[in-house]
Amino acid sequence: MSATASPDAYHNPLRDSRDKRLPRVAGPCALVIFGVTGDLARRKLMPAIYDLANRGLLPPGFALVGFARREWADEDFTRIVHDAVRANARTPFREDVWDRLAEGLRFVQGTFDDPDAYDALADTLHTLERERGTGGNHGFYLAIPPNLFPVVLERLSASGLAQHNDDHWARVVIEKPFGHDLESARELNTLVNTVFPEDTVFRIDHYLGKETVQNILALRFANQFFDPLWNAHYVDHVQITMAEDIGLGGRAGYYDGIGAARDVIQNHLLQLLAFTAMEEPVSFEPAELQAEKIKVFKSTRLVEPLELTTSRGQYTRGWQGEIPAVGLLEEEGFAHDSGTETFAAITLEVDTRRWAGVPFYLRTGKRLGRRVTEIAVVFKRVPRLPFDQTMTEELGQNALVIRVQPDEGVTMRFGSKVPGSSMEVRDVSMDFSYGQAFTTSSPEAYERLILDMLLGEPSLFPVNDEVELSWSILDPVLDYWASHGRPDEYEAGTWGPASADEMMARTGREWRRP
């Protein structure tokens, strides 16, 4: 059991001896969502809560409270949640499950800086404690822009709602971005921790809730035949890619001035690097897992010079398949001279005995060739091939590819003889697919992360040190780019600017084309 797990009616002192395959049900609690009228709440949070209820993972007295400026009654909020669940839930809609969940839905109207609204919220939560048996346990989900964090945190503190003791818990959930550089991340962490102790803060990186990301740990540490090869003796390099085929129309308010590196590399891709490069933890207790990731971040450095080992780009007009696509500067809301990058690639090394000399290439971009997130561990070529060159001219390097999305699974690429009378060796792939191997569909990331927060299980949530160390890795790149002109251009539907290919070609390597 985690040190941050809370006392609740479901606490069992023998829990550590239970079968770990058994699902854990959250104890009595209420979840308050600030920004409940936003897109995130409707598309992800409300459906995830229903799916948890549908799977029997929420307690009978669970309560969900929406907080927003809209002048809604409880009935209006219930209808909004119902429509969001109907439209976006992963599991089938069941009236009996919905009726039980709806009994615990409440809405509090008010602005984020209104003390009276927080008094009304406190009254609502006390009433739910009496009527629903929530035990005084409250989670506060800040699905709001970071500039609103200070006022909400201040009001939660002043109203006494952030109090945490042995009888009940109070936790806060924060969505990325966790700052925009190291200095702002430190300021944000200090601000949050003045109200909520670090062991009650849950920073959401939804990629860490994906089944395939968690499967990296199972793949590495539950299988003996990978471990002897998982090091610099056999690995040539690692490519970590998050590519999207969509543009940024309608997202200028969030994305302009942020860019691809801050939006994806600082959090998602560096976390994937940590899972790939970390040593085996003593156990999978949260503190042990986080300690190994922190060691990786402390050992990670940029490969220089940055003008040769990094690349940034901005998409221009092109074609997404058979559909014409406009360039970023033509997207609504973006200035005609915006210097925001939509593609970013960097080269890192992890200075540990296991990985010394192995480059890790991280890239992300919008309007690329297709939507895919993957980790490709590319192995060195064999020292000698006992074949004529013509027999192996189509043979590439062995690779283990972990597909995070959309087709979750693992692919191994290796050489095999082509059927026939001649000796010809060519690449073939052996594929494992989640969808084919398991009869049950994978839970959405938000299902896992919301449940873990309610259970007080912080393994999949970055802590202060992880956030600050990741910014310390990325900040020099951002500073360099800020003083070196505009991003390179690339056509929509391609795989990024020419500078990204040149970055790899200088070392005799090339990007995968998933």
Coordinates of C-alpha atoms in Angstrom, one line a residue:
M1 CA 0.0 0.0 0.0
S2 CA 1.3 3.5 -0.9
A3 CA 2.3 5.8 1.9
T4 CA -0.2 8.3 0.4
A5 CA -3.1 5.9 0.5
S6 CA -5.9 7.3 2.7
P7 CA -7.9 5.9 5.5
D8 CA -11.3 4.9 4.3
A9 CA -14.0 2.4 5.0
Y10 CA -12.4 -0.1 2.6
H11 CA -9.0 -0.1 4.1
N12 CA -7.7 -3.6 4.8
P13 CA -4.4 -4.0 6.7
L14 CA -3.9 -7.2 4.8
R15 CA -4.3 -5.6 1.4
D16 CA -0.6 -6.2 0.5
S17 CA -1.2 -9.9 0.9
R18 CA -4.2 -9.9 -1.4
D19 CA -4.1 -11.2 -5.0
K20 CA -2.9 -8.2 -6.9
R21 CA -5.0 -9.2 -9.9
L22 CA -8.2 -8.4 -8.0
P23 CA -9.6 -4.9 -8.9
R24 CA -9.4 -2.3 -6.2
V25 CA -12.6 -0.3 -5.5
A26 CA -12.3 3.3 -4.4
G27 CA -13.5 4.1 -0.9
P28 CA -16.2 6.6 0.0
C29 CA -15.4 10.0 -1.6
A30 CA -16.6 12.9 -3.7
L31 CA -14.9 14.4 -6.7
V32 CA -15.2 18.1 -7.5
I33 CA -14.5 19.2 -11.1
F34 CA -13.6 22.8 -11.6
G35 CA -14.1 23.8 -15.2
V36 CA -16.8 21.2 -15.6
T37 CA -18.3 23.0 -18.7
G38 CA -15.1 22.5 -20.7
D39 CA -14.2 20.1 -23.5
L40 CA -12.0 17.9 -21.3
A41 CA -14.7 17.3 -18.7
R42 CA -17.3 16.4 -21.4
R43 CA -15.1 14.3 -23.6
K44 CA -12.9 12.5 -21.1
L45 CA -13.7 13.0 -17.4
M46 CA -17.4 12.4 -17.2
P47 CA -17.3 9.4 -19.5
A48 CA -14.4 7.9 -17.5
I49 CA -16.3 8.3 -14.3
Y50 CA -19.3 6.5 -15.7
D51 CA -17.1 3.8 -17.1
L52 CA -15.6 3.3 -13.6
A53 CA -19.0 3.0 -12.2
N54 CA -20.0 0.6 -14.9
R55 CA -17.1 -1.6 -14.0
G56 CA -18.0 -1.6 -10.3
L57 CA -14.9 0.3 -9.3
L58 CA -16.7 3.3 -7.5
P59 CA -18.3 3.0 -4.1
P60 CA -22.1 3.0 -3.8
G61 CA -22.0 6.5 -2.2
F62 CA -19.7 8.1 -4.8
A63 CA -20.6 11.8 -5.5
L64 CA -19.6 14.1 -8.4
V65 CA -19.8 17.8 -8.0
G66 CA -19.5 20.3 -10.9
F67 CA -18.3 23.8 -10.2
A68 CA -18.7 26.5 -12.9
R69 CA -20.2 29.9 -13.6
R70 CA -23.3 28.6 -15.4
E71 CA -26.6 29.2 -13.7
W72 CA -27.5 25.5 -13.7
A73 CA -29.6 23.5 -11.2
D74 CA -28.6 20.0 -10.3
E75 CA -31.0 18.7 -12.9
D76 CA -29.3 20.7 -15.7
F77 CA -25.9 19.3 -14.6
T78 CA -27.3 15.8 -14.6
R79 CA -28.5 16.2 -18.2
I80 CA -25.1 17.5 -19.3
V81 CA -23.4 14.5 -17.7
H82 CA -25.9 12.2 -19.2
D83 CA -25.4 13.5 -22.7
A84 CA -21.6 13.4 -22.3
V85 CA -21.7 9.8 -21.1
R86 CA -24.0 8.8 -23.9
A87 CA -21.8 10.4 -26.5
N88 CA -18.3 9.4 -25.2
A89 CA -18.4 6.4 -22.8
R90 CA -16.3 3.4 -23.6
T91 CA -18.6 0.9 -22.0
P92 CA -22.3 0.2 -22.9
F93 CA -24.9 2.5 -21.3
R94 CA -26.9 0.8 -18.6
E95 CA -29.8 2.6 -17.0
D96 CA -29.3 1.0 -13.6
V97 CA -25.7 2.1 -13.4
W98 CA -26.6 5.6 -14.6
D99 CA -29.4 5.9 -12.1
R100 CA -27.1 5.1 -9.2
L101 CA -24.5 7.5 -10.4
A102 CA -27.0 10.3 -11.0
E103 CA -28.1 10.2 -7.4
G104 CA -24.8 11.6 -6.4
L105 CA -24.5 14.4 -9.0
R106 CA -24.6 18.0 -7.7
F107 CA -23.8 21.4 -9.1
V108 CA -22.4 24.5 -7.5
Q109 CA -22.7 27.8 -9.4
G110 CA -20.1 30.5 -8.9
T111 CA -16.9 32.2 -10.1
F112 CA -13.5 30.9 -9.2
D113 CA -12.8 33.9 -7.0
D114 CA -16.1 34.1 -5.2
P115 CA -15.8 33.2 -1.5
D116 CA -19.5 32.6 -1.2
A117 CA -19.4 30.0 -3.9
Y118 CA -16.8 28.0 -1.9
D119 CA -19.0 28.3 1.2
A120 CA -21.8 26.8 -1.0
L121 CA -19.4 24.1 -2.2
A122 CA -18.5 23.3 1.4
D123 CA -22.1 23.0 2.4
T124 CA -22.8 20.7 -0.6
L125 CA -19.9 18.4 0.4
H126 CA -21.1 18.3 4.0
T127 CA -24.6 17.4 2.8
L128 CA -23.2 14.6 0.6
E129 CA -21.2 13.3 3.5
R130 CA -24.4 12.9 5.6
E131 CA -26.6 11.7 2.7
R132 CA -24.1 9.7 0.6
G133 CA -21.6 8.6 3.2
T134 CA -18.6 10.2 1.4
G135 CA -16.6 10.2 4.6
G136 CA -15.3 13.7 4.1
N137 CA -12.9 12.5 1.4
H138 CA -12.7 15.0 -1.4
G139 CA -10.7 15.1 -4.7
F140 CA -10.5 18.4 -6.5
Y141 CA -9.9 18.2 -10.3
L142 CA -8.5 21.5 -11.7
A143 CA -9.6 21.2 -15.4
I144 CA -8.9 24.8 -15.9
P145 CA -6.1 27.0 -17.4
P146 CA -3.0 27.3 -15.2
N147 CA -3.4 31.0 -14.7
L148 CA -6.5 30.2 -12.7
F149 CA -4.7 27.8 -10.3
P150 CA -3.7 30.5 -7.8
V151 CA -7.2 31.8 -7.1
V152 CA -8.8 28.3 -6.8
L153 CA -6.0 27.0 -4.6
E154 CA -6.3 30.1 -2.4
R155 CA -10.1 29.7 -2.0
L156 CA -9.8 26.0 -1.3
S157 CA -7.4 26.8 1.5
A158 CA -9.4 29.7 2.9
S159 CA -12.6 27.6 3.0
G160 CA -10.9 24.7 4.8
L161 CA -11.7 22.3 2.0
A162 CA -8.0 21.5 1.5
Q163 CA -7.5 20.2 5.0
H164 CA -6.2 16.7 5.2
N165 CA -5.9 14.6 8.4
D166 CA -6.1 11.0 9.7
D167 CA -9.8 10.9 9.4
H168 CA -10.3 12.1 5.8
W169 CA -8.3 13.1 2.8
A170 CA -8.2 16.0 0.3
R171 CA -6.3 15.7 -3.0
V172 CA -5.9 17.9 -6.0
V173 CA -5.5 16.9 -9.7
I174 CA -3.6 19.2 -12.0
E175 CA -3.6 18.9 -15.8
K176 CA -0.6 19.8 -17.9
P177 CA 1.1 22.1 -18.7
F178 CA 3.2 22.1 -15.5
G179 CA 4.7 25.5 -16.2
H180 CA 6.3 26.7 -19.4
D181 CA 10.0 26.5 -18.2
L182 CA 12.0 25.4 -15.2
E183 CA 11.4 28.7 -13.3
S184 CA 7.7 28.7 -13.8
A185 CA 7.4 25.0 -12.9
R186 CA 9.2 25.7 -9.6
E187 CA 6.8 28.6 -8.9
L188 CA 3.8 26.4 -9.7
N189 CA 5.0 23.5 -7.5
T190 CA 5.7 25.9 -4.6
L191 CA 2.2 27.4 -5.0
V192 CA 0.4 24.0 -5.1
N193 CA 2.4 22.7 -2.2
T194 CA 1.6 25.6 0.0
V195 CA -2.0 24.3 0.0
F196 CA -1.7 20.6 -0.8
P197 CA 1.3 18.5 0.5
E198 CA 3.2 16.8 -2.3
D199 CA 1.8 13.3 -1.5
T200 CA -1.8 14.7 -2.1
V201 CA -0.9 16.3 -5.5
F202 CA -1.7 14.3 -8.7
R203 CA -0.3 15.7 -11.9
I204 CA -2.1 14.2 -14.9
D205 CA 0.0 13.0 -17.8
H206 CA -2.7 11.0 -19.6
Y207 CA 0.0 9.0 -21.5
L208 CA 1.0 7.3 -18.3
G209 CA -2.5 5.9 -18.0
K210 CA -2.3 4.1 -21.3
E211 CA -2.1 0.3 -21.0
T212 CA 0.7 0.1 -23.6
V213 CA 2.9 2.5 -21.6
Q214 CA 2.4 0.4 -18.5
N215 CA 3.2 -2.7 -20.6
I216 CA 6.7 -1.3 -21.1
L217 CA 7.4 -2.4 -17.5
A218 CA 5.9 -5.8 -18.0
L219 CA 7.7 -6.3 -21.3
R220 CA 11.1 -5.4 -19.7
F221 CA 10.9 -6.9 -16.3
A222 CA 8.7 -10.0 -16.7
N223 CA 10.6 -11.4 -19.6
Q224 CA 14.2 -12.7 -19.3
F225 CA 15.1 -12.7 -23.0
F226 CA 14.9 -8.9 -23.4
D227 CA 17.1 -7.9 -20.4
P228 CA 20.5 -9.1 -21.8
L229 CA 20.0 -7.1 -24.9
W230 CA 18.6 -3.9 -23.3
N231 CA 21.8 -2.0 -23.2
A232 CA 24.5 -0.2 -25.1
H233 CA 26.3 -3.4 -26.1
Y234 CA 23.4 -4.3 -28.4
V235 CA 21.2 -1.2 -28.9
D236 CA 22.3 1.2 -31.6
H237 CA 19.7 3.9 -30.8
V238 CA 16.2 4.5 -29.6
Q239 CA 13.5 6.5 -31.4
I240 CA 10.5 7.8 -29.5
T241 CA 7.8 9.4 -31.8
M242 CA 4.5 11.0 -31.2
A243 CA 3.1 12.0 -34.6
E244 CA -0.4 13.5 -35.3
D245 CA -2.0 14.0 -38.7
I246 CA -4.3 16.8 -37.5
G247 CA -3.6 20.5 -37.6
L248 CA -4.2 23.2 -35.0
G249 CA -7.3 24.9 -36.3
G250 CA -9.2 26.3 -33.4
R251 CA -6.4 25.7 -30.8
A252 CA -4.5 28.9 -31.3
G253 CA -5.5 30.2 -27.8
Y254 CA -3.7 27.2 -26.2
Y255 CA -0.9 26.3 -28.6
D256 CA 0.4 29.6 -30.0
G257 CA 3.6 30.4 -28.1
I258 CA 3.7 27.0 -26.5
G259 CA 4.8 24.8 -29.4
A260 CA 5.5 21.1 -29.9
A261 CA 8.4 20.8 -27.5
R262 CA 6.7 22.2 -24.5
D263 CA 3.4 20.5 -25.4
V264 CA 4.7 17.0 -25.9
I265 CA 8.4 16.4 -25.4
Q266 CA 8.7 17.9 -21.8
N267 CA 6.0 15.5 -20.5
H268 CA 4.9 12.6 -22.7
L269 CA 8.1 11.8 -24.5
L270 CA 10.5 12.3 -21.6
Q271 CA 8.2 10.0 -19.5
L272 CA 8.4 7.4 -22.2
L273 CA 12.2 7.7 -22.3
A274 CA 12.2 7.2 -18.5
F275 CA 10.2 4.0 -18.7
T276 CA 12.5 2.7 -21.5
A277 CA 15.8 3.6 -19.9
M278 CA 15.1 3.1 -16.1
E279 CA 16.6 0.3 -14.1
E280 CA 14.4 -2.4 -12.5
P281 CA 12.9 -0.9 -9.3
V282 CA 13.1 -2.8 -6.0
S283 CA 9.3 -3.0 -6.1
F284 CA 6.5 -1.3 -7.9
E285 CA 5.6 0.8 -4.9
P286 CA 5.2 4.4 -6.0
A287 CA 8.3 5.7 -4.3
E288 CA 10.5 3.0 -5.8
L289 CA 9.2 3.6 -9.3
Q290 CA 9.5 7.3 -9.1
A291 CA 13.0 7.0 -7.7
E292 CA 14.2 5.1 -10.8
K293 CA 12.6 7.6 -13.2
I294 CA 14.3 10.5 -11.3
K295 CA 17.7 8.7 -11.7
V296 CA 17.1 8.6 -15.5
F297 CA 16.2 12.3 -15.7
K298 CA 19.3 13.2 -13.6
S299 CA 21.5 11.2 -16.0
T300 CA 19.9 12.6 -19.2
R301 CA 21.7 15.3 -21.2
L302 CA 21.3 17.0 -24.5
V303 CA 23.8 16.0 -27.3
E304 CA 25.5 19.1 -28.7
P305 CA 25.9 21.2 -30.8
L306 CA 22.2 22.0 -30.8
E307 CA 22.3 23.3 -34.3
L308 CA 23.1 19.8 -35.5
T309 CA 21.3 17.6 -33.0
T310 CA 17.9 19.3 -32.8
S311 CA 15.3 20.3 -35.4
R312 CA 12.1 22.4 -35.4
G313 CA 9.5 23.0 -38.0
Q314 CA 6.2 24.6 -38.9
Y315 CA 3.8 23.0 -41.3
T316 CA 2.8 24.8 -44.5
R317 CA 0.1 24.0 -47.1
G318 CA 0.0 20.4 -48.3
W319 CA -2.1 17.3 -48.5
Q320 CA -3.4 15.1 -45.7
G321 CA -4.1 12.0 -47.8
E322 CA -6.4 13.3 -50.5
I323 CA -7.6 16.3 -48.4
P324 CA -5.9 19.7 -48.9
A325 CA -4.5 21.2 -45.7
V326 CA -3.7 24.8 -44.9
G327 CA -0.5 25.9 -43.2
L328 CA -0.3 27.0 -39.6
L329 CA -0.1 30.7 -40.5
E330 CA -3.4 30.3 -42.3
E331 CA -5.1 28.6 -39.3
E332 CA -7.7 30.7 -37.4
G333 CA -6.2 32.6 -34.5
F334 CA -2.5 32.3 -35.5
A335 CA -0.6 35.5 -36.3
H336 CA 0.7 35.6 -39.9
D337 CA 4.3 35.8 -38.4
S338 CA 3.9 33.2 -35.6
G339 CA 7.1 31.5 -34.8
T340 CA 5.5 28.6 -32.9
E341 CA 6.9 25.3 -33.9
T342 CA 4.6 22.4 -34.8
F343 CA 7.4 19.9 -35.2
A344 CA 10.3 19.3 -32.7
A345 CA 13.1 16.8 -32.6
I346 CA 16.0 16.5 -30.1
T347 CA 18.9 14.2 -29.4
L348 CA 19.5 13.0 -25.9
E349 CA 21.9 10.6 -24.1
V350 CA 21.4 8.8 -20.8
D351 CA 24.8 8.8 -19.1
T352 CA 24.5 5.5 -17.2
R353 CA 26.5 2.3 -17.5
R354 CA 23.6 0.6 -19.4
W355 CA 23.1 3.4 -22.0
A356 CA 26.4 5.2 -22.4
G357 CA 26.8 6.3 -26.0
V358 CA 23.3 5.3 -27.1
P359 CA 21.4 8.3 -28.6
F360 CA 17.7 8.7 -27.8
Y361 CA 15.9 10.6 -30.6
L362 CA 12.6 12.2 -29.6
R363 CA 10.3 13.8 -32.1
T364 CA 6.7 15.1 -32.3
G365 CA 4.7 17.0 -34.8
K366 CA 1.4 18.1 -36.2
R367 CA 0.2 17.4 -39.8
L368 CA 2.7 14.5 -40.2
G369 CA 2.2 11.4 -42.4
R370 CA -0.1 9.6 -39.9
R371 CA -1.2 9.4 -36.3
V372 CA 1.1 7.2 -34.3
T373 CA 3.0 7.0 -31.0
E374 CA 5.7 4.5 -30.7
I375 CA 9.0 3.6 -29.0
A376 CA 11.5 1.9 -31.4
V377 CA 14.5 0.2 -29.9
V378 CA 16.9 -0.3 -32.9
F379 CA 19.6 -2.8 -32.5
K380 CA 23.2 -2.8 -33.9
R381 CA 24.0 -4.8 -36.9
V382 CA 25.6 -8.1 -36.5
P383 CA 29.4 -7.8 -36.5
R384 CA 29.7 -10.2 -39.5
L385 CA 27.2 -11.5 -42.1
P386 CA 28.2 -14.8 -43.7
F387 CA 26.3 -13.9 -46.8
D388 CA 27.1 -12.2 -50.1
Q389 CA 26.0 -8.6 -50.1
T390 CA 23.3 -9.3 -52.7
M391 CA 21.7 -11.8 -50.4
T392 CA 21.1 -9.2 -47.6
E393 CA 20.8 -5.9 -49.5
E394 CA 17.2 -5.5 -48.3
L395 CA 18.0 -6.4 -44.7
G396 CA 17.7 -3.6 -42.2
Q397 CA 18.5 -3.4 -38.5
N398 CA 16.6 -5.5 -36.0
A399 CA 14.1 -3.5 -34.0
L400 CA 11.6 -3.9 -31.2
V401 CA 8.7 -1.4 -31.6
I402 CA 6.3 -0.7 -28.8
R403 CA 3.2 0.9 -30.3
V404 CA 1.4 3.1 -27.8
Q405 CA -1.3 4.3 -30.2
P406 CA -3.5 3.8 -32.2
D407 CA -2.9 0.1 -32.8
E408 CA -1.6 -0.8 -29.4
G409 CA 0.9 -3.7 -29.4
V410 CA 4.5 -4.8 -30.0
T411 CA 6.3 -5.6 -33.2
M412 CA 9.7 -7.3 -33.6
R413 CA 11.6 -6.9 -36.9
F414 CA 14.2 -9.4 -37.8
G415 CA 15.7 -11.0 -40.9
S416 CA 14.4 -14.2 -42.4
K417 CA 15.1 -16.2 -45.6
V418 CA 12.8 -15.6 -48.5
P419 CA 11.2 -18.8 -49.7
G420 CA 12.8 -20.2 -52.8
S421 CA 15.9 -22.0 -54.1
S422 CA 18.2 -19.0 -53.6
M423 CA 19.5 -17.6 -50.3
E424 CA 17.9 -14.1 -49.8
V425 CA 17.4 -12.5 -46.4
R426 CA 14.8 -9.9 -45.9
D427 CA 13.1 -8.1 -43.0
V428 CA 10.0 -9.7 -41.6
S429 CA 7.8 -8.6 -38.6
M430 CA 6.3 -10.6 -35.7
D431 CA 3.4 -8.7 -34.3
F432 CA 1.5 -8.7 -31.0
S433 CA -1.7 -6.8 -30.9
Y434 CA -3.7 -6.0 -27.7
G435 CA -6.9 -6.1 -29.6
Q436 CA -6.3 -9.7 -30.9
A437 CA -4.6 -11.1 -27.8
F438 CA -7.1 -10.0 -25.1
T439 CA -10.9 -10.3 -25.2
T440 CA -11.5 -7.2 -23.0
S441 CA -10.8 -3.7 -24.4
S442 CA -8.2 -1.5 -22.6
P443 CA -9.6 1.1 -20.2
E444 CA -9.2 4.7 -21.3
A445 CA -6.2 6.4 -19.7
Y446 CA -8.4 8.7 -17.6
E447 CA -10.3 5.8 -16.1
R448 CA -7.0 4.4 -14.7
L449 CA -5.7 7.8 -13.5
I450 CA -8.9 9.0 -11.9
L451 CA -9.3 5.7 -10.0
D452 CA -5.6 5.8 -8.9
M453 CA -6.2 9.3 -7.5
L454 CA -9.3 8.2 -5.6
L455 CA -7.2 5.2 -4.2
G456 CA -4.3 7.4 -3.3
E457 CA -2.0 5.5 -5.7
P458 CA 0.6 7.9 -7.1
S459 CA 2.7 5.5 -9.2
L460 CA 1.6 7.0 -12.6
F461 CA 1.7 10.6 -11.6
P462 CA 4.9 12.8 -12.0
V463 CA 6.2 14.3 -8.8
N464 CA 8.0 17.7 -8.4
D465 CA 11.4 16.4 -9.1
E466 CA 10.3 14.7 -12.4
V467 CA 8.7 17.9 -13.6
E468 CA 11.6 20.2 -12.7
L469 CA 14.3 17.8 -14.1
S470 CA 12.4 17.4 -17.4
W471 CA 12.3 21.2 -17.8
S472 CA 16.0 21.4 -17.0
I473 CA 16.6 19.0 -19.9
L474 CA 14.5 20.9 -22.4
D475 CA 15.1 24.6 -21.4
P476 CA 18.5 24.9 -23.2
V477 CA 16.9 23.8 -26.5
L478 CA 14.0 26.3 -26.1
D479 CA 16.5 29.1 -25.3
Y480 CA 18.6 28.2 -28.3
W481 CA 15.6 28.1 -30.6
A482 CA 14.3 31.5 -29.3
S483 CA 17.5 33.2 -30.4
H484 CA 18.0 31.5 -33.8
G485 CA 15.2 32.7 -36.1
R486 CA 12.1 30.9 -37.3
P487 CA 11.3 27.2 -37.5
D488 CA 12.0 25.4 -40.8
E489 CA 9.1 24.7 -43.0
Y490 CA 7.6 21.3 -44.0
E491 CA 4.5 20.5 -46.1
A492 CA 1.5 19.1 -44.3
G493 CA 1.2 15.4 -44.7
T494 CA 5.0 14.8 -44.8
W495 CA 7.2 13.7 -42.0
G496 CA 8.8 17.0 -40.9
P497 CA 11.4 19.4 -42.2
A498 CA 14.5 18.4 -44.0
S499 CA 16.6 19.5 -41.0
A500 CA 15.2 16.5 -39.0
D501 CA 16.4 14.0 -41.7
E502 CA 19.7 15.8 -41.9
M503 CA 20.0 15.5 -38.1
M504 CA 19.8 11.8 -38.3
A505 CA 21.8 11.4 -41.5
R506 CA 24.9 13.0 -39.9
T507 CA 25.2 9.9 -37.8
G508 CA 24.4 7.4 -40.6
R509 CA 20.8 6.8 -39.3
E510 CA 17.4 7.7 -40.5
W511 CA 13.9 8.1 -39.0
R512 CA 11.4 5.3 -39.1
R513 CA 8.4 5.9 -41.3
P514 CA 5.7 4.1 -39.3

